[in-house]
Tab-separated table of C-alpha atoms in Angstrom:
chain	number	residue	atom	x	y	z
A	1	MET	CA	83.160	80.911	155.839
A	2	VAL	CA	84.406	77.345	155.694
A	3	LYS	CA	84.516	75.585	159.060
A	4	LYS	CA	88.018	74.226	159.709
A	5	TYR	CA	89.145	71.874	162.467
A	6	SER	CA	92.376	71.624	164.441
A	7	ILE	CA	95.534	70.368	162.782
A	8	TRP	CA	96.984	67.098	164.018
A	9	VAL	CA	100.360	65.532	163.300
A	10	GLU	CA	101.259	61.924	162.498
A	11	ASP	CA	104.788	60.567	162.945
A	12	LEU	CA	105.695	58.607	159.821
A	13	PRO	CA	107.983	55.512	159.747
A	14	ASN	CA	110.478	57.365	157.541
A	15	GLY	CA	111.042	60.022	160.200
A	16	LYS	CA	108.916	62.684	158.543
A	17	TYR	CA	105.720	64.278	159.860
A	18	LYS	CA	102.303	64.392	158.259
A	19	PHE	CA	100.197	67.454	159.127
A	20	ASN	CA	96.453	66.890	158.673
A	21	GLN	CA	93.406	69.131	158.828
A	22	LYS	CA	89.700	68.489	158.322
A	23	TYR	CA	87.149	70.973	157.008
A	24	ALA	CA	83.420	70.955	156.278
A	25	ASP	CA	82.647	70.356	152.606
A	26	PRO	CA	80.568	73.456	151.662
A	27	LEU	CA	78.979	71.673	148.701
A	28	ARG	CA	77.632	68.642	150.575
A	29	SER	CA	77.249	69.798	154.165
A	30	THR	CA	73.852	70.809	155.573
A	31	ALA	CA	72.717	72.226	158.903
A	32	ASP	CA	71.856	68.718	160.054
A	33	HIS	CA	74.741	66.826	158.523
A	34	ILE	CA	78.379	67.930	158.221
A	35	VAL	CA	80.454	66.210	155.555
A	36	LEU	CA	84.142	66.340	156.421
A	37	ARG	CA	87.056	66.417	154.012
A	38	LYS	CA	90.748	66.134	154.815
A	39	VAL	CA	93.900	67.732	153.430
A	40	SER	CA	97.463	66.923	154.443
A	41	VAL	CA	101.090	67.837	153.857
A	42	THR	CA	104.296	66.003	154.817
A	43	LEU	CA	107.278	67.930	156.230
A	44	THR	CA	110.654	66.902	157.599
A	45	LYS	CA	110.323	68.718	160.938
A	46	LYS	CA	107.745	69.257	163.693
A	47	THR	CA	109.028	72.584	164.995
A	48	ALA	CA	106.895	75.677	165.577
A	49	GLN	CA	108.181	77.087	162.294
A	50	ALA	CA	107.231	73.872	160.489
A	51	LYS	CA	103.731	74.036	161.998
A	52	ARG	CA	103.272	77.602	160.724
A	53	LYS	CA	104.386	76.500	157.269
A	54	ALA	CA	101.973	73.559	157.407
A	55	GLU	CA	99.113	75.904	158.377
A	56	GLU	CA	99.783	78.070	155.307
A	57	ILE	CA	99.984	75.107	152.947
A	58	LEU	CA	96.851	73.455	154.316
A	59	ALA	CA	94.912	76.729	154.174
A	60	LYS	CA	95.798	77.119	150.489
A	61	LYS	CA	94.774	73.539	149.778
A	62	ILE	CA	91.420	74.014	151.474
A	63	ASN	CA	90.791	77.330	149.692
A	64	LYS	CA	91.591	75.746	146.338
A	65	LYS	CA	89.151	72.899	146.929
A	66	VAL	CA	86.459	75.271	148.184
A	67	GLN	CA	86.864	77.560	145.167
A	68	ALA	CA	86.383	74.588	142.878
A	69	SER	CA	83.062	73.734	144.548
A	70	HIS	CA	81.846	77.282	145.258
A	71	PRO	CA	83.019	79.587	142.439
A	72	ASN	CA	80.900	82.497	143.648
A	73	GLU	CA	83.177	82.749	146.667
A	74	SER	CA	86.364	83.176	144.606
A	75	ASP	CA	88.144	86.499	144.941
A	76	ILE	CA	90.790	85.636	142.383
A	77	LEU	CA	92.591	88.651	140.969
A	78	PHE	CA	92.155	89.283	137.265
A	79	ALA	CA	95.942	89.276	136.804
A	80	ASP	CA	96.139	85.828	138.418
A	81	LEU	CA	93.265	84.590	136.262
A	82	THR	CA	95.080	85.633	133.074
A	83	ASP	CA	98.200	83.814	134.276
A	84	LYS	CA	96.180	80.674	134.936
A	85	TYR	CA	94.603	80.942	131.483
A	86	LEU	CA	98.041	81.111	129.842
A	87	GLU	CA	99.182	78.089	131.846
A	88	TYR	CA	96.042	76.286	130.714
A	89	LEU	CA	96.872	76.993	127.059
A	90	LYS	CA	100.365	75.627	127.621
A	91	ASP	CA	99.193	72.558	129.542
A	92	THR	CA	96.632	71.699	126.860
A	93	ASP	CA	99.288	72.044	124.133
A	94	GLN	CA	97.599	74.817	122.171
A	95	PRO	CA	99.330	75.946	118.942
A	96	TYR	CA	102.320	78.269	119.231
A	97	ASN	CA	100.593	81.126	117.371
A	98	THR	CA	97.551	80.918	119.646
A	99	ARG	CA	99.686	81.065	122.766
A	100	ASN	CA	101.833	83.892	121.441
A	101	ALA	CA	98.742	85.943	120.571
A	102	ALA	CA	97.245	85.178	123.985
A	103	ILE	CA	100.355	86.413	125.812
A	104	TYR	CA	100.237	89.666	123.842
A	105	GLN	CA	96.570	90.188	124.714
A	106	MET	CA	97.021	89.285	128.391
A	107	ASN	CA	99.775	91.888	128.680
A	108	ALA	CA	97.431	94.465	127.142
A	109	PHE	CA	94.724	93.589	129.682
A	110	LYS	CA	97.152	93.927	132.582
A	111	LYS	CA	97.960	97.481	131.476
A	112	GLU	CA	94.280	98.379	131.620
A	113	PHE	CA	93.145	96.588	134.769
A	114	ASP	CA	94.996	97.262	138.014
A	115	LYS	CA	96.944	94.258	139.289
A	116	LYS	CA	94.722	94.183	142.379
A	117	THR	CA	91.461	94.154	140.397
A	118	VAL	CA	89.261	91.246	141.482
A	119	ALA	CA	88.062	89.378	138.393
A	120	LYS	CA	84.440	88.999	139.531
A	121	ASN	CA	84.195	92.787	139.999
A	122	ILE	CA	84.778	93.515	136.302
A	123	THR	CA	81.422	94.507	134.822
A	124	THR	CA	79.960	94.688	131.329
A	125	PRO	CA	80.120	98.537	131.289
A	126	MET	CA	83.821	98.295	132.192
A	127	VAL	CA	84.352	95.949	129.240
A	128	ASN	CA	82.445	98.303	126.924
A	129	ASN	CA	84.448	101.319	128.066
A	130	TYR	CA	87.753	99.495	127.706
A	131	LEU	CA	87.124	98.151	124.205
A	132	GLU	CA	85.718	101.459	122.932
A	133	LYS	CA	88.790	103.197	124.365
A	134	CYS	CA	90.897	100.777	122.291
A	135	LEU	CA	88.867	101.722	119.219
A	136	TYR	CA	88.631	105.487	119.497
A	137	LYS	CA	91.444	106.636	121.786
A	138	ASP	CA	94.093	104.069	120.888
A	139	ASN	CA	92.831	104.026	117.270
A	140	LEU	CA	92.949	100.261	116.906
A	141	ALA	CA	91.181	98.634	113.966
A	142	ASN	CA	87.846	96.868	114.417
A	143	LYS	CA	89.469	93.522	113.664
A	144	THR	CA	92.118	94.089	116.350
A	145	VAL	CA	89.533	95.001	118.974
A	146	LYS	CA	87.375	92.001	118.060
A	147	THR	CA	90.417	89.811	118.679
A	148	ARG	CA	90.947	91.526	122.018
A	149	LYS	CA	87.311	90.938	122.956
A	150	PHE	CA	87.636	87.277	121.959
A	151	PHE	CA	90.583	86.709	124.299
A	152	LEU	CA	88.989	88.711	127.108
A	153	SER	CA	85.914	86.515	126.835
A	154	ALA	CA	88.114	83.408	126.721
A	155	VAL	CA	89.709	84.363	130.050
A	156	PHE	CA	86.319	84.700	131.738
A	157	GLU	CA	85.033	81.479	130.171
A	158	TYR	CA	88.108	79.736	131.540
A	159	GLY	CA	87.313	81.216	134.957
A	160	ILE	CA	83.745	79.901	134.790
A	161	SER	CA	84.669	76.409	133.636
A	162	HIS	CA	87.353	76.084	136.319
A	163	GLY	CA	85.266	77.284	139.230
A	164	PHE	CA	86.621	80.793	139.758
A	165	LEU	CA	83.684	82.781	138.344
A	166	THR	CA	80.000	82.429	137.558
A	167	THR	CA	79.498	85.081	134.865
A	168	ASN	CA	81.249	86.449	131.787
A	169	PRO	CA	80.901	90.265	131.549
A	170	THR	CA	81.834	90.288	127.849
A	171	THR	CA	78.774	88.214	126.888
A	172	ASN	CA	76.416	91.202	126.879
A	173	ALA	CA	78.990	93.799	125.829
A	174	LYS	CA	77.683	96.044	123.036
A	175	ILE	CA	80.596	97.660	121.242
A	176	LYS	CA	80.067	100.555	118.835
A	177	TYR	CA	82.620	99.670	116.186
A	178	LYS	CA	84.095	102.251	113.834
A	179	ASP	CA	82.876	102.906	110.330
A	180	GLU	CA	85.743	101.493	108.283
A	181	THR	CA	84.123	101.928	104.884
A	182	GLU	CA	86.983	104.071	103.586
A	183	ARG	CA	89.649	101.718	104.846
A	184	LYS	CA	87.878	98.752	103.278
A	185	LYS	CA	87.962	100.509	99.924
A	186	GLU	CA	91.640	99.575	99.724
A	187	ARG	CA	92.026	97.954	96.343
A	188	ILE	CA	92.396	94.198	96.292
A	189	GLU	CA	95.454	94.701	94.043
A	190	ASN	CA	97.309	95.734	97.188
A	191	LYS	CA	97.081	92.166	98.482
A	192	TYR	CA	99.008	90.454	95.668
A	193	LEU	CA	101.748	91.173	93.115
A	194	THR	CA	101.364	91.726	89.400
A	195	ASP	CA	103.518	89.705	87.008
A	196	ASP	CA	105.973	92.589	86.643
A	197	GLU	CA	106.138	93.210	90.393
A	198	LEU	CA	106.692	89.532	91.164
A	199	ARG	CA	109.443	89.254	88.562
A	200	THR	CA	111.116	92.462	89.787
A	201	VAL	CA	111.026	91.426	93.454
A	202	LEU	CA	112.350	87.908	92.899
A	203	LEU	CA	115.151	88.942	90.529
A	204	TYR	CA	116.202	91.730	92.897
A	205	ILE	CA	116.410	89.229	95.754
A	206	LYS	CA	118.415	86.733	93.699
A	207	ASP	CA	120.657	88.920	91.524
A	208	VAL	CA	121.159	92.085	93.597
A	209	LEU	CA	120.869	90.881	97.186
A	210	HIS	CA	122.324	87.459	96.288
A	211	ARG	CA	119.861	85.562	98.469
A	212	GLN	CA	119.125	82.377	96.552
A	213	ASP	CA	117.586	80.935	99.730
A	214	TYR	CA	114.977	83.703	99.932
A	215	TYR	CA	114.404	83.461	96.187
A	216	ASP	CA	113.672	79.731	96.351
A	217	LEU	CA	111.393	80.067	99.366
A	218	LEU	CA	109.318	82.950	98.001
A	219	ARG	CA	109.216	81.590	94.465
A	220	LEU	CA	107.902	78.296	95.824
A	221	LEU	CA	105.175	80.174	97.722
A	222	SER	CA	104.104	81.919	94.524
A	223	LEU	CA	104.023	78.576	92.671
A	224	THR	CA	102.116	76.609	95.323
A	225	GLY	CA	100.134	79.033	97.489
A	226	MET	CA	101.572	77.518	100.659
A	227	ARG	CA	101.780	79.477	103.886
A	228	ILE	CA	105.295	80.452	104.935
A	229	SER	CA	105.130	78.163	107.985
A	230	GLU	CA	104.030	75.240	105.799
A	231	ALA	CA	106.872	75.688	103.313
A	232	ALA	CA	109.389	76.052	106.149
A	233	ALA	CA	108.216	72.721	107.590
A	234	LEU	CA	108.755	70.714	104.383
A	235	THR	CA	111.254	67.860	104.440
A	236	ASN	CA	112.701	65.840	101.568
A	237	LYS	CA	110.276	63.030	102.378
A	238	ASP	CA	107.323	65.365	101.785
A	239	ILE	CA	108.166	65.797	98.081
A	240	VAL	CA	106.764	62.707	96.367
A	241	LYS	CA	104.837	61.466	93.343
A	242	ASP	CA	101.213	60.539	93.916
A	243	SER	CA	99.474	57.455	92.530
A	244	SER	CA	99.058	59.228	89.179
A	245	GLY	CA	102.767	60.020	88.916
A	246	ILE	CA	102.258	63.736	89.645
A	247	TRP	CA	104.721	65.516	91.928
A	248	VAL	CA	103.143	66.831	95.124
A	249	ALA	CA	104.259	68.429	98.372
A	250	LYS	CA	102.623	66.821	101.398
A	251	VAL	CA	101.653	69.525	103.885
A	252	VAL	CA	101.521	67.823	107.275
A	253	GLY	CA	102.351	70.605	109.715
A	254	ASN	CA	103.901	73.983	110.424
A	255	ASN	CA	107.348	75.228	111.321
A	256	ASN	CA	107.435	78.348	113.475
A	257	TYR	CA	110.288	80.336	114.960
A	258	LYS	CA	109.783	81.076	118.644
A	259	VAL	CA	110.045	84.825	119.229
A	260	GLY	CA	108.563	87.498	121.438
A	261	ALA	CA	106.830	86.835	124.719
A	262	ILE	CA	106.918	83.038	124.551
A	263	TYR	CA	110.659	82.925	123.945
A	264	ARG	CA	111.343	85.503	126.675
A	265	GLU	CA	109.292	83.514	129.172
A	266	GLU	CA	110.141	79.949	128.161
A	267	GLY	CA	113.471	80.087	126.326
A	268	GLY	CA	114.490	76.721	124.905
A	269	ASP	CA	114.660	75.742	121.252
A	270	ARG	CA	113.472	78.504	118.930
A	271	ASN	CA	112.458	75.971	116.291
A	272	ILE	CA	108.804	74.967	116.770
A	273	LYS	CA	107.674	72.035	114.611
A	274	ASP	CA	103.939	71.497	114.915
A	275	THR	CA	102.193	68.516	113.360
A	276	ARG	CA	99.018	70.602	113.171
A	277	THR	CA	98.103	72.946	110.326
A	278	LYS	CA	96.406	76.319	110.680
A	279	THR	CA	93.037	74.771	109.765
A	280	PRO	CA	91.861	71.170	109.220
A	281	ALA	CA	91.837	71.927	105.491
A	282	GLY	CA	95.578	72.601	105.755
A	283	PHE	CA	96.423	68.886	105.602
A	284	ARG	CA	96.733	68.356	101.866
A	285	ALA	CA	98.858	67.381	98.899
A	286	VAL	CA	99.875	70.482	96.929
A	287	TYR	CA	100.421	69.842	93.238
A	288	LEU	CA	103.803	71.029	91.941
A	289	ASN	CA	104.545	72.291	88.457
A	290	LYS	CA	107.893	71.770	86.748
A	291	GLU	CA	109.542	74.877	88.206
A	292	ALA	CA	108.356	74.070	91.735
A	293	VAL	CA	109.775	70.550	91.410
A	294	GLU	CA	113.111	72.007	90.253
A	295	ILE	CA	113.239	74.286	93.306
A	296	CYS	CA	112.552	71.346	95.614
A	297	LYS	CA	115.141	69.103	93.961
A	298	ARG	CA	117.732	71.877	94.068
A	299	ASN	CA	117.338	72.059	97.838
A	300	MET	CA	117.185	68.353	98.622
A	301	GLN	CA	120.770	68.269	99.872
A	302	HIS	CA	119.476	69.806	103.100
A	303	GLU	CA	118.474	67.570	106.000
A	304	PRO	CA	116.010	67.281	107.518
A	305	ARG	CA	114.255	70.458	106.315
A	306	LEU	CA	114.003	71.153	102.608
A	307	LEU	CA	114.311	74.954	102.601
A	308	LEU	CA	116.918	76.561	104.842
A	309	ASN	CA	117.875	80.139	105.645
A	310	ALA	CA	121.528	80.273	104.565
A	311	LYS	CA	122.400	82.974	107.099
A	312	SER	CA	120.305	81.825	110.052
A	313	PRO	CA	122.273	81.326	113.297
A	314	ASN	CA	119.698	78.728	114.355
A	315	GLN	CA	120.254	75.689	112.147
A	316	GLY	CA	118.767	77.338	109.091
A	317	VAL	CA	115.360	77.892	110.669
A	318	TRP	CA	113.296	80.637	109.040
A	319	ASN	CA	112.372	83.548	111.305
A	320	HIS	CA	109.008	84.919	110.146
A	321	VAL	CA	109.732	88.291	111.765
A	322	ALA	CA	113.017	88.546	109.836
A	323	ILE	CA	111.218	87.588	106.598
A	324	TYR	CA	108.686	90.350	107.207
A	325	SER	CA	111.459	92.921	107.750
A	326	PHE	CA	113.382	91.636	104.726
A	327	LEU	CA	110.387	92.026	102.415
A	328	ARG	CA	109.606	95.512	103.732
A	329	ARG	CA	113.193	96.481	102.959
A	330	VAL	CA	112.918	95.035	99.435
A	331	GLY	CA	109.672	96.934	98.864
A	332	ARG	CA	111.251	100.222	99.965
A	333	GLU	CA	114.368	99.754	97.856
A	334	LEU	CA	112.302	98.933	94.768
A	335	GLY	CA	109.797	101.722	95.382
A	336	ILE	CA	106.843	99.322	95.554
A	337	PRO	CA	104.095	101.053	97.588
A	338	LYS	CA	102.516	97.794	98.758
A	339	ARG	CA	103.288	96.588	102.294
A	340	LEU	CA	104.982	93.358	101.279
A	341	SER	CA	104.669	90.218	103.378
A	342	SER	CA	105.025	86.504	102.702
A	343	HIS	CA	101.253	86.279	102.205
A	344	PHE	CA	101.569	88.374	99.023
A	345	PHE	CA	103.138	85.402	97.245
A	346	ARG	CA	100.314	83.126	98.368
A	347	HIS	CA	97.747	85.669	97.171
A	348	THR	CA	99.613	86.072	93.882
A	349	TYR	CA	99.263	82.343	93.301
A	350	ILE	CA	95.508	82.619	93.890
A	351	SER	CA	95.239	85.501	91.405
A	352	LYS	CA	97.117	83.520	88.734
A	353	LEU	CA	94.882	80.465	89.159
A	354	SER	CA	91.884	82.779	88.930
A	355	GLU	CA	93.182	84.128	85.605
A	356	LEU	CA	93.442	80.528	84.410
A	357	HIS	CA	89.755	80.056	85.368
A	358	VAL	CA	90.503	77.335	87.919
A	359	PRO	CA	87.308	76.789	89.984
A	360	LEU	CA	87.257	78.486	93.379
A	361	ASN	CA	86.738	75.240	95.297
A	362	VAL	CA	89.827	73.737	93.625
A	363	ILE	CA	91.908	76.805	94.490
A	364	MET	CA	90.802	76.697	98.117
A	365	GLN	CA	91.689	73.011	98.350
A	366	GLN	CA	95.119	73.702	96.876
A	367	VAL	CA	95.865	76.522	99.348
A	368	GLY	CA	94.341	74.680	102.321
A	369	GLN	CA	91.305	76.784	103.116
A	370	ALA	CA	87.756	75.830	103.958
A	371	ASP	CA	86.651	79.444	103.658
A	372	SER	CA	88.411	82.771	103.147
A	373	GLU	CA	87.026	86.217	102.389
A	374	VAL	CA	90.335	87.428	100.923
A	375	THR	CA	90.592	84.409	98.608
A	376	LYS	CA	87.063	85.042	97.365
A	377	GLN	CA	87.834	88.730	96.833
A	378	ILE	CA	90.934	87.925	94.790
A	379	TYR	CA	89.076	85.253	92.831
A	380	THR	CA	86.214	87.564	91.857
A	381	HIS	CA	88.526	90.516	91.184
A	382	VAL	CA	89.398	91.367	87.580
A	383	THR	CA	93.208	91.435	87.272
A	384	GLN	CA	95.129	93.730	84.926
A	385	ASN	CA	95.798	90.806	82.567
A	386	GLU	CA	92.085	90.067	82.432
A	387	ARG	CA	91.311	93.733	81.725
A	388	VAL	CA	93.694	93.663	78.774
A	389	TYR	CA	92.075	90.471	77.516
A	390	LEU	CA	88.615	92.020	77.899
A	391	GLN	CA	89.671	95.108	75.944
A	392	GLU	CA	91.023	92.906	73.161
A	393	GLN	CA	87.763	90.983	72.982
A	394	LEU	CA	85.658	94.139	73.106
A	395	SER	CA	87.580	95.527	70.136
A	396	LYS	CA	86.307	92.536	68.170
A	397	LEU	CA	82.714	93.066	69.242
A	398	LYS	CA	80.419	93.982	66.370
A	399	LEU	CA	76.711	94.642	66.809
C-alpha cells in the first residue's frame, strides 16, 4: 500500500482552488527515509462535492505514478491494456494497415478473455489453450494464428515497457501447429494469371463491364508489379524520365482507403495517404514500358492522383475492399477458378519477367521487396510458356 497524506487546498489569485496531496514514493522510500511526491488538481469550487471530485482525481494520479514505478502492483484489466496498446499505435503514428490489423486482433482477444480478466493473471497455459483452440476448433490457418500470437505478445510487451506488467506469457508458449502439407501443395499457378487469363479478364473489364478505370489500374499493375496501394498513390509528378531518359514511376508512399474498425471508431477522411511504403525496399523507381507510359499519360488529366475510380463517391479514391469484391465477381462471371485479387496482377508481372530470364534480384528491386517466399516460388516455377518452349527444344534433341 502507498502511504498517502491529507489533502490541502490553496486559494489561487484567479479565484480557483488548487487541491494538493503528498504520497510516499514507493521506488525511493526506505524504512529510514521517506521520499515524498506531490500531485495536484485545480478546480473552480471548494465545496464538499468538489473535494470528493478532487480526491478521486488525485487518487488516480497517484495510482498512475505508482504503477509506472512498481509494475508488479498493477491490476490493469486485459481489456484496458488492449485499449492502451491501440492508443499507443495511434499516438506513435503506426501505419494504417498495422493499426487496422491490430484492432481486428484486439476485438478477437476481447471475445476470448472476459472483460474483467486481470492482465497479469493470464498464464502461458491459457495462451496455449487459446491459440490451439483457434487452430483446431475455429479452424484458422497456421499463418492466421501466428499473426494472432504476434499481436498478443505485442500487447504484453507494451504492458512491460510501460510499467503495467513484468512478464509476457506468450514468450514460452509452445503451440502445436497443424500439418498443412496438403494445403501447401496448392499449385503456384493459382497465384498468377496466364497470358490467356490476363487478356480475358482485362478485356472483359474494359469491353463488357465498361470500366476503363479498372482496366487502366489493373493493366498498370501487371506491367509494373506495383502494389495496389502504391499505384493508387501515384500523382502526375511521380511519372518522370530518369537521368538516362527512361520513363519511371517514383513510388514514394501508399494510398489506403479507411474502412472497417478504424473508420467506425475514428471517422474522418477515408483517404489515407502515407509517405511510407510497406517495406524500406518499397521506395523505388519502377521502370515503365511503352504501354505503361501510355496508360499514365492517358490519365494525367486527373489531379492530384493519377489513377481515379470513376464511380467512387469519395473523390475517386480506390477502395481496396471494393476492388477485391469486383475481381471476385469478374472471376465468377468468367468461370476462372482462381480467387482473384489485385496481387494476381503483381504476381503475373513477376512470372513474365521470370520467363524473360530477368535475374531474381532485379525483379525484387523492381517490385520493391527485400525478400519474398512467393516471389521466389514464382521465379523458380516453370510456367506453361516455358513448358512449351522446353518441349520444342526437346524435340530437337538428338543423342
